């Protein structure tokens, strides 16, 4: 079967299609899935470019969606023909976080989904949202579930809350859609006025170009009645955290998700203490949380925003497009 692999040294020029043996029939407790879709994440780009080192010959892509072809003995949750989507942490089924690295994350510590078929434990998948195509389904594995956990699971979002989102990438646009569906009021930042207009079309209540307004955290706090917002989905990291603390209300919640501006830096501890805000790091979520998210998507009718779709054999081009920062929402891969 055809498989996309990443050869050493890592780099987009070393992504190549290879032939590998078919995984065969499912064994007890496993399912055989014909894969048809994926989506790109910042984490995937890090693996592909070598910033997150992985093994020579690794199959990339942490998101995978497709159709169950057959099931192994003892599997009752799925049947042939079911549409399924992968889990970012296939071993984290439920409860509190159990892993803090990517050693068992597809496309990083283990092979990912840039291939035609896999045979994996049934517990490494959930059912896809009803009516989603395979690329749409794949967007929930990493970006969608991250936004869901940040706002709903950890943040306890409720109608009437105010939310600040940074940028218009996959996590932030998912968070915008979730927050609006839950009855929240949303502010969002970007360096592109065109993207801010698109965000307004999705329901954003307040938009701000952070390149045109240096003190954007204070501006957002003023917009939120001077008290600050209830939730911040912080995808930037050290370069934006101080502004996020300025924007959040006393006793508010900041979900620390991204490292777009770097992996380390100063934390304005005095400001954070004065705000008495909860700064919580998170990496995606559990299988149970993904199942809850799927039910919410089916209840609300939310559909992901797909900026562009690329064929699998153009994966390097898709990553180059992601690296350019020109996308709004998710970048899809389909085959």
mmCIF file of C-alpha atoms in Angstrom:
data_model
loop_
_atom_site.group_PDB
_atom_site.id
_atom_site.type_symbol
_atom_site.label_atom_id
_atom_site.label_comp_id
_atom_site.label_asym_id
_atom_site.label_seq_id
_atom_site.Cartn_x
_atom_site.Cartn_y
_atom_site.Cartn_z
ATOM 1 C CA UNK A 1 0.000 0.000 0.000
ATOM 2 C CA UNK A 2 1.042 3.633 -0.462
ATOM 3 C CA UNK A 3 2.430 5.450 2.564
ATOM 4 C CA UNK A 4 3.855 8.957 2.977
ATOM 5 C CA UNK A 5 7.037 8.870 5.052
ATOM 6 C CA UNK A 6 9.444 11.419 6.483
ATOM 7 C CA UNK A 7 13.068 10.493 5.913
ATOM 8 C CA UNK A 8 16.075 11.851 7.839
ATOM 9 C CA UNK A 9 17.117 14.542 8.023
ATOM 10 C CA UNK A 10 13.615 15.896 8.520
ATOM 11 C CA UNK A 11 12.487 18.525 6.049
ATOM 12 C CA UNK A 12 9.683 19.030 3.570
ATOM 13 C CA UNK A 13 11.993 17.883 0.777
ATOM 14 C CA UNK A 14 12.287 14.489 2.503
ATOM 15 C CA UNK A 15 8.582 13.677 2.503
ATOM 16 C CA UNK A 16 8.087 10.858 0.019
ATOM 17 C CA UNK A 17 5.544 8.256 -1.055
ATOM 18 C CA UNK A 18 6.686 4.675 -0.442
ATOM 19 C CA UNK A 19 5.215 1.204 -0.708
ATOM 20 C CA UNK A 20 4.665 -0.838 2.469
ATOM 21 C CA UNK A 21 2.989 -4.117 3.244
ATOM 22 C CA UNK A 22 -0.747 -4.002 3.794
ATOM 23 C CA UNK A 23 -1.561 -4.293 7.538
ATOM 24 C CA UNK A 24 -3.891 -7.229 6.867
ATOM 25 C CA UNK A 25 -6.986 -8.341 8.746
ATOM 26 C CA UNK A 26 -7.873 -7.002 12.193
ATOM 27 C CA UNK A 27 -6.887 -8.996 15.260
ATOM 28 C CA UNK A 28 -9.021 -9.226 18.432
ATOM 29 C CA UNK A 29 -9.900 -5.784 19.755
ATOM 30 C CA UNK A 30 -8.757 -3.959 16.617
ATOM 31 C CA UNK A 31 -10.394 -2.479 13.526
ATOM 32 C CA UNK A 32 -9.195 -2.090 9.952
ATOM 33 C CA UNK A 33 -9.797 1.420 8.637
ATOM 34 C CA UNK A 34 -9.497 2.720 5.075
ATOM 35 C CA UNK A 35 -8.209 6.257 5.573
ATOM 36 C CA UNK A 36 -9.362 9.109 3.357
ATOM 37 C CA UNK A 37 -8.695 12.387 5.151
ATOM 38 C CA UNK A 38 -6.451 14.326 7.504
ATOM 39 C CA UNK A 39 -5.738 17.927 8.476
ATOM 40 C CA UNK A 40 -2.581 19.825 9.363
ATOM 41 C CA UNK A 41 -1.598 21.104 12.785
ATOM 42 C CA UNK A 42 1.296 23.190 14.070
ATOM 43 C CA UNK A 43 2.563 20.035 15.752
ATOM 44 C CA UNK A 44 2.625 18.162 12.432
ATOM 45 C CA UNK A 45 4.605 20.981 10.848
ATOM 46 C CA UNK A 46 7.123 20.759 13.672
ATOM 47 C CA UNK A 47 7.626 17.051 13.020
ATOM 48 C CA UNK A 48 7.910 17.536 9.258
ATOM 49 C CA UNK A 49 10.532 20.274 9.586
ATOM 50 C CA UNK A 50 12.542 18.577 12.332
ATOM 51 C CA UNK A 51 11.693 21.012 15.115
ATOM 52 C CA UNK A 52 10.026 18.079 16.888
ATOM 53 C CA UNK A 53 12.441 15.212 16.133
ATOM 54 C CA UNK A 54 10.947 11.855 15.201
ATOM 55 C CA UNK A 55 12.186 8.531 13.836
ATOM 56 C CA UNK A 56 13.539 8.051 10.322
ATOM 57 C CA UNK A 57 10.749 6.772 8.093
ATOM 58 C CA UNK A 58 7.987 8.037 10.369
ATOM 59 C CA UNK A 59 4.529 8.203 8.796
ATOM 60 C CA UNK A 60 3.325 11.766 9.575
ATOM 61 C CA UNK A 61 -0.068 13.303 10.434
ATOM 62 C CA UNK A 62 -1.764 13.029 13.804
ATOM 63 C CA UNK A 63 -5.316 13.362 12.421
ATOM 64 C CA UNK A 64 -6.957 10.550 10.478
ATOM 65 C CA UNK A 65 -10.488 9.798 9.337
ATOM 66 C CA UNK A 66 -11.956 7.056 7.208
ATOM 67 C CA UNK A 67 -14.262 4.052 6.967
ATOM 68 C CA UNK A 68 -14.196 0.844 8.980
ATOM 69 C CA UNK A 69 -13.653 -2.081 6.612
ATOM 70 C CA UNK A 70 -13.689 -4.904 9.160
ATOM 71 C CA UNK A 71 -13.565 -5.462 12.904
ATOM 72 C CA UNK A 72 -11.693 -7.939 15.047
ATOM 73 C CA UNK A 73 -13.119 -10.364 17.548
ATOM 74 C CA UNK A 74 -14.673 -8.673 20.570
ATOM 75 C CA UNK A 75 -15.254 -5.288 18.924
ATOM 76 C CA UNK A 76 -18.856 -4.191 19.415
ATOM 77 C CA UNK A 77 -18.612 -0.379 19.224
ATOM 78 C CA UNK A 78 -17.926 -0.274 15.479
ATOM 79 C CA UNK A 79 -19.169 -2.122 12.430
ATOM 80 C CA UNK A 80 -18.039 -2.219 8.792
ATOM 81 C CA UNK A 81 -19.104 0.961 7.032
ATOM 82 C CA UNK A 82 -18.869 3.205 10.089
ATOM 83 C CA UNK A 83 -17.124 6.524 9.615
ATOM 84 C CA UNK A 84 -14.483 7.026 12.288
ATOM 85 C CA UNK A 85 -11.860 9.547 13.361
ATOM 86 C CA UNK A 86 -8.636 9.034 15.278
ATOM 87 C CA UNK A 87 -7.656 10.105 18.800
ATOM 88 C CA UNK A 88 -4.568 12.257 19.430
ATOM 89 C CA UNK A 89 -3.741 10.283 22.575
ATOM 90 C CA UNK A 90 -4.928 6.748 21.748
ATOM 91 C CA UNK A 91 -4.068 5.492 25.250
ATOM 92 C CA UNK A 92 -5.862 8.276 27.165
ATOM 93 C CA UNK A 93 -9.396 7.004 27.351
ATOM 94 C CA UNK A 94 -10.985 9.017 30.151
ATOM 95 C CA UNK A 95 -10.335 10.925 33.354
ATOM 96 C CA UNK A 96 -7.454 13.208 34.255
ATOM 97 C CA UNK A 97 -4.481 13.602 31.888
ATOM 98 C CA UNK A 98 -2.149 10.627 31.895
ATOM 99 C CA UNK A 99 0.571 11.673 29.451
ATOM 100 C CA UNK A 100 2.648 14.809 29.010
ATOM 101 C CA UNK A 101 4.628 14.016 25.875
ATOM 102 C CA UNK A 102 4.093 12.798 22.318
ATOM 103 C CA UNK A 103 5.648 9.344 22.631
ATOM 104 C CA UNK A 104 2.333 7.692 21.766
ATOM 105 C CA UNK A 105 0.913 10.396 19.503
ATOM 106 C CA UNK A 106 0.346 9.300 15.879
ATOM 107 C CA UNK A 107 2.620 11.087 13.457
ATOM 108 C CA UNK A 108 5.237 11.724 16.141
ATOM 109 C CA UNK A 109 6.091 8.954 18.614
ATOM 110 C CA UNK A 110 4.279 6.353 16.512
ATOM 111 C CA UNK A 111 3.257 6.218 12.852
ATOM 112 C CA UNK A 112 0.474 8.548 11.830
ATOM 113 C CA UNK A 113 -2.270 8.549 9.247
ATOM 114 C CA UNK A 114 -0.630 9.558 5.961
ATOM 115 C CA UNK A 115 -1.373 6.106 4.552
ATOM 116 C CA UNK A 116 -4.203 4.197 2.929
ATOM 117 C CA UNK A 117 -5.045 1.662 5.668
ATOM 118 C CA UNK A 118 -4.384 0.992 9.336
ATOM 119 C CA UNK A 119 -5.224 -1.775 11.774
ATOM 120 C CA UNK A 120 -5.356 -0.316 15.278
ATOM 121 C CA UNK A 121 -7.189 -0.856 18.576
ATOM 122 C CA UNK A 122 -10.822 0.164 18.330
ATOM 123 C CA UNK A 123 -10.196 2.445 21.295
ATOM 124 C CA UNK A 124 -7.868 4.577 19.143
ATOM 125 C CA UNK A 125 -10.920 5.938 17.278
ATOM 126 C CA UNK A 126 -14.321 7.444 17.891
ATOM 127 C CA UNK A 127 -17.235 7.714 15.519
ATOM 128 C CA UNK A 128 -17.054 10.728 13.242
ATOM 129 C CA UNK A 129 -19.744 13.426 13.489
ATOM 130 C CA UNK A 130 -22.786 12.514 11.434
ATOM 131 C CA UNK A 131 -22.715 14.140 8.006
ATOM 132 C CA UNK A 132 -19.066 15.185 8.088
ATOM 133 C CA UNK A 133 -16.812 14.269 5.183
ATOM 134 C CA UNK A 134 -13.468 12.692 6.059
ATOM 135 C CA UNK A 135 -11.434 15.901 5.979
ATOM 136 C CA UNK A 136 -13.986 17.675 8.156
ATOM 137 C CA UNK A 137 -13.955 14.781 10.611
ATOM 138 C CA UNK A 138 -10.165 14.797 10.810
ATOM 139 C CA UNK A 139 -10.155 18.407 12.030
ATOM 140 C CA UNK A 140 -11.703 17.435 15.372
ATOM 141 C CA UNK A 141 -8.833 15.163 16.492
ATOM 142 C CA UNK A 142 -6.361 17.883 17.458
ATOM 143 C CA UNK A 143 -7.571 21.435 16.823
ATOM 144 C CA UNK A 144 -11.253 20.906 17.495
ATOM 145 C CA UNK A 145 -10.826 18.885 20.678
ATOM 146 C CA UNK A 146 -8.216 21.330 21.977
ATOM 147 C CA UNK A 147 -10.678 24.214 21.611
ATOM 148 C CA UNK A 148 -13.474 22.151 23.174
ATOM 149 C CA UNK A 149 -11.394 21.186 26.190
ATOM 150 C CA UNK A 150 -10.074 24.728 26.681
ATOM 151 C CA UNK A 151 -13.500 26.343 26.717
ATOM 152 C CA UNK A 152 -15.972 23.699 27.838
ATOM 153 C CA UNK A 153 -14.125 20.978 29.764
ATOM 154 C CA UNK A 154 -11.574 23.094 31.614
ATOM 155 C CA UNK A 155 -13.086 26.564 31.214
ATOM 156 C CA UNK A 156 -16.694 25.610 32.081
ATOM 157 C CA UNK A 157 -17.919 28.061 29.444
ATOM 158 C CA UNK A 158 -21.489 29.256 29.853
ATOM 159 C CA UNK A 159 -23.846 31.505 27.948
ATOM 160 C CA UNK A 160 -23.049 35.164 28.433
ATOM 161 C CA UNK A 161 -19.311 34.643 29.023
ATOM 162 C CA UNK A 162 -16.729 36.698 27.152
ATOM 163 C CA UNK A 163 -13.886 34.998 25.279
ATOM 164 C CA UNK A 164 -10.637 36.240 23.705
ATOM 165 C CA UNK A 165 -9.084 34.258 20.854
ATOM 166 C CA UNK A 166 -5.647 34.876 19.363
ATOM 167 C CA UNK A 167 -5.265 34.546 15.620
ATOM 168 C CA UNK A 168 -7.367 32.738 13.038
ATOM 169 C CA UNK A 169 -5.725 29.308 12.829
ATOM 170 C CA UNK A 170 -7.410 25.985 13.370
ATOM 171 C CA UNK A 171 -7.784 26.073 17.170
ATOM 172 C CA UNK A 172 -8.933 29.688 17.297
ATOM 173 C CA UNK A 173 -11.568 29.329 14.571
ATOM 174 C CA UNK A 174 -12.882 26.152 16.166
ATOM 175 C CA UNK A 175 -13.013 28.030 19.485
ATOM 176 C CA UNK A 176 -14.901 30.890 17.835
ATOM 177 C CA UNK A 177 -17.544 28.528 16.525
ATOM 178 C CA UNK A 178 -17.861 26.630 19.809
ATOM 179 C CA UNK A 179 -18.069 29.806 21.874
ATOM 180 C CA UNK A 180 -20.777 31.333 19.689
ATOM 181 C CA UNK A 181 -22.772 28.099 19.715
ATOM 182 C CA UNK A 182 -22.610 28.159 23.534
ATOM 183 C CA UNK A 183 -23.923 31.726 23.714
ATOM 184 C CA UNK A 184 -20.650 33.517 24.478
ATOM 185 C CA UNK A 185 -19.444 36.898 23.226
ATOM 186 C CA UNK A 186 -16.131 36.698 21.394
ATOM 187 C CA UNK A 187 -13.168 38.961 20.648
ATOM 188 C CA UNK A 188 -10.497 37.798 18.205
ATOM 189 C CA UNK A 189 -7.148 39.174 17.062
ATOM 190 C CA UNK A 190 -5.206 38.898 13.808
ATOM 191 C CA UNK A 191 -2.588 40.778 11.810
ATOM 192 C CA UNK A 192 -4.855 40.582 8.745
ATOM 193 C CA UNK A 193 -7.902 42.809 8.387
ATOM 194 C CA UNK A 194 -9.252 40.474 5.713
ATOM 195 C CA UNK A 195 -9.150 37.563 8.154
ATOM 196 C CA UNK A 196 -10.831 39.681 10.806
ATOM 197 C CA UNK A 197 -13.668 40.352 8.373
ATOM 198 C CA UNK A 198 -14.032 36.618 7.821
ATOM 199 C CA UNK A 199 -14.109 36.100 11.584
ATOM 200 C CA UNK A 200 -16.939 38.631 11.836
ATOM 201 C CA UNK A 201 -18.823 36.505 9.321
ATOM 202 C CA UNK A 202 -18.548 33.594 11.754
ATOM 203 C CA UNK A 203 -19.967 35.678 14.571
ATOM 204 C CA UNK A 204 -16.974 37.438 16.160
ATOM 205 C CA UNK A 205 -18.284 40.396 18.170
ATOM 206 C CA UNK A 206 -15.052 42.395 18.451
ATOM 207 C CA UNK A 207 -11.982 42.236 16.208
ATOM 208 C CA UNK A 208 -8.572 43.791 16.675
ATOM 209 C CA UNK A 209 -5.468 43.959 14.489
ATOM 210 C CA UNK A 210 -2.612 43.424 16.933
ATOM 211 C CA UNK A 211 -0.066 44.986 14.568
ATOM 212 C CA UNK A 212 -2.051 48.200 14.496
ATOM 213 C CA UNK A 213 -2.707 48.224 18.252
ATOM 214 C CA UNK A 214 0.285 47.387 20.450
ATOM 215 C CA UNK A 215 -1.669 47.428 23.720
ATOM 216 C CA UNK A 216 -4.295 45.002 22.470
ATOM 217 C CA UNK A 217 -4.745 43.253 25.816
ATOM 218 C CA UNK A 218 -5.904 46.453 27.456
ATOM 219 C CA UNK A 219 -8.152 47.235 24.485
ATOM 220 C CA UNK A 220 -9.861 43.862 24.831
ATOM 221 C CA UNK A 221 -10.321 44.365 28.569
ATOM 222 C CA UNK A 222 -11.928 47.760 27.898
ATOM 223 C CA UNK A 223 -14.223 46.164 25.318
ATOM 224 C CA UNK A 224 -15.306 43.664 27.987
ATOM 225 C CA UNK A 225 -16.703 46.460 30.143
ATOM 226 C CA UNK A 226 -13.333 47.303 31.685
ATOM 227 C CA UNK A 227 -13.333 44.146 33.810
ATOM 228 C CA UNK A 228 -11.644 41.881 31.282
ATOM 229 C CA UNK A 229 -12.753 38.700 29.555
ATOM 230 C CA UNK A 230 -13.734 35.468 31.264
ATOM 231 C CA UNK A 231 -11.636 33.188 29.035
ATOM 232 C CA UNK A 232 -8.531 33.498 26.900
ATOM 233 C CA UNK A 233 -7.466 30.778 24.459
ATOM 234 C CA UNK A 234 -3.731 31.507 24.437
ATOM 235 C CA UNK A 235 -2.014 29.986 21.405
ATOM 236 C CA UNK A 236 0.942 32.368 21.149
ATOM 237 C CA UNK A 237 2.993 31.552 24.227
ATOM 238 C CA UNK A 238 5.609 33.813 25.799
ATOM 239 C CA UNK A 239 5.278 36.573 23.219
ATOM 240 C CA UNK A 240 1.573 37.113 23.874
ATOM 241 C CA UNK A 241 0.997 35.888 27.434
ATOM 242 C CA UNK A 242 1.496 39.294 29.072
ATOM 243 C CA UNK A 243 -1.187 40.804 26.843
ATOM 244 C CA UNK A 244 -3.522 37.891 27.578
ATOM 245 C CA UNK A 245 -3.088 38.507 31.304
ATOM 246 C CA UNK A 246 -3.945 42.175 30.732
ATOM 247 C CA UNK A 247 -7.083 41.098 28.868
ATOM 248 C CA UNK A 248 -8.427 38.550 31.368
ATOM 249 C CA UNK A 249 -10.674 39.516 34.272
ATOM 250 C CA UNK A 250 -9.817 39.030 37.930
ATOM 251 C CA UNK A 251 -10.426 35.343 38.588
ATOM 252 C CA UNK A 252 -10.623 34.505 34.868
ATOM 253 C CA UNK A 253 -9.247 31.537 32.944
ATOM 254 C CA UNK A 254 -6.350 31.394 30.466
ATOM 255 C CA UNK A 255 -5.870 28.169 28.495
ATOM 256 C CA UNK A 256 -2.199 27.933 27.539
ATOM 257 C CA UNK A 257 -2.167 25.891 24.346
ATOM 258 C CA UNK A 258 0.397 27.145 21.869
ATOM 259 C CA UNK A 259 4.039 28.017 21.508
ATOM 260 C CA UNK A 260 3.817 29.999 18.285
ATOM 261 C CA UNK A 261 6.087 32.706 19.691
ATOM 262 C CA UNK A 262 8.567 30.351 21.358
ATOM 263 C CA UNK A 263 8.930 27.535 23.869
ATOM 264 C CA UNK A 264 10.170 29.594 26.791
ATOM 265 C CA UNK A 265 10.118 33.111 28.178
ATOM 266 C CA UNK A 266 9.243 35.302 31.118
ATOM 267 C CA UNK A 267 5.905 34.944 32.862
ATOM 268 C CA UNK A 268 4.656 38.234 34.366
ATOM 269 C CA UNK A 269 4.010 36.608 37.708
ATOM 270 C CA UNK A 270 3.015 39.756 39.582
ATOM 271 C CA UNK A 271 0.354 40.608 36.999
ATOM 272 C CA UNK A 272 -0.922 37.032 36.993
ATOM 273 C CA UNK A 273 -1.071 37.002 40.791
ATOM 274 C CA UNK A 274 -2.920 40.306 40.883
ATOM 275 C CA UNK A 275 -5.463 39.009 38.408
ATOM 276 C CA UNK A 276 -5.841 35.811 40.475
ATOM 277 C CA UNK A 277 -6.410 34.149 37.121
ATOM 278 C CA UNK A 278 -6.109 30.425 36.427
ATOM 279 C CA UNK A 279 -3.372 29.756 33.865
ATOM 280 C CA UNK A 280 -3.791 26.184 32.704
ATOM 281 C CA UNK A 281 -1.672 24.352 30.189
ATOM 282 C CA UNK A 282 -3.305 21.657 28.096
ATOM 283 C CA UNK A 283 -2.591 19.288 25.244
ATOM 284 C CA UNK A 284 -5.689 18.157 23.303
ATOM 285 C CA UNK A 285 -7.903 15.762 25.332
ATOM 286 C CA UNK A 286 -9.123 12.262 26.079
ATOM 287 C CA UNK A 287 -11.186 9.860 24.006
ATOM 288 C CA UNK A 288 -14.204 10.429 26.257
ATOM 289 C CA UNK A 289 -13.923 14.194 25.730
ATOM 290 C CA UNK A 290 -13.779 13.614 21.975
ATOM 291 C CA UNK A 291 -16.965 11.546 22.143
ATOM 292 C CA UNK A 292 -18.659 14.360 24.078
ATOM 293 C CA UNK A 293 -17.417 16.841 21.469
ATOM 294 C CA UNK A 294 -18.848 14.744 18.636
ATOM 295 C CA UNK A 295 -22.252 14.756 20.334
ATOM 296 C CA UNK A 296 -22.056 18.530 20.735
ATOM 297 C CA UNK A 297 -21.207 18.992 17.063
ATOM 298 C CA UNK A 298 -24.174 16.891 16.019
ATOM 299 C CA UNK A 299 -26.461 18.841 18.370
ATOM 300 C CA UNK A 300 -25.286 22.293 17.243
ATOM 301 C CA UNK A 301 -24.676 21.650 13.552
ATOM 302 C CA UNK A 302 -21.247 23.312 13.614
ATOM 303 C CA UNK A 303 -19.095 22.504 10.578
ATOM 304 C CA UNK A 304 -15.341 23.152 10.502
ATOM 305 C CA UNK A 305 -13.809 25.859 8.349
ATOM 306 C CA UNK A 306 -11.518 24.285 5.732
ATOM 307 C CA UNK A 307 -9.280 26.858 4.063
ATOM 308 C CA UNK A 308 -7.818 24.576 1.350
ATOM 309 C CA UNK A 309 -7.566 20.889 0.542
ATOM 310 C CA UNK A 310 -4.472 19.186 -0.856
ATOM 311 C CA UNK A 311 -3.984 15.632 -2.156
ATOM 312 C CA UNK A 312 -1.731 13.425 -0.042
ATOM 313 C CA UNK A 313 1.032 13.409 -2.642
ATOM 314 C CA UNK A 314 1.199 17.215 -2.320
ATOM 315 C CA UNK A 315 1.727 17.076 1.451
ATOM 316 C CA UNK A 316 4.954 19.100 1.232
ATOM 317 C CA UNK A 317 3.074 21.876 -0.579
ATOM 318 C CA UNK A 318 0.366 21.787 2.083
ATOM 319 C CA UNK A 319 2.947 22.179 4.843
ATOM 320 C CA UNK A 320 4.593 25.047 2.966
ATOM 321 C CA UNK A 321 1.218 26.759 2.772
ATOM 322 C CA UNK A 322 0.714 26.229 6.507
ATOM 323 C CA UNK A 323 4.158 27.673 7.239
ATOM 324 C CA UNK A 324 3.289 30.792 5.216
ATOM 325 C CA UNK A 325 0.541 31.646 7.709
ATOM 326 C CA UNK A 326 -1.906 32.498 4.968
ATOM 327 C CA UNK A 327 -4.613 30.042 5.997
ATOM 328 C CA UNK A 328 -7.846 30.747 7.867
ATOM 329 C CA UNK A 329 -9.086 27.739 9.838
ATOM 330 C CA UNK A 330 -7.878 24.294 8.826
ATOM 331 C CA UNK A 331 -5.856 22.878 5.929
ATOM 332 C CA UNK A 332 -7.186 19.531 4.714
ATOM 333 C CA UNK A 333 -5.471 16.521 3.164
ATOM 334 C CA UNK A 334 -7.568 14.023 1.216
ATOM 335 C CA UNK A 335 -7.049 10.862 -0.796
#
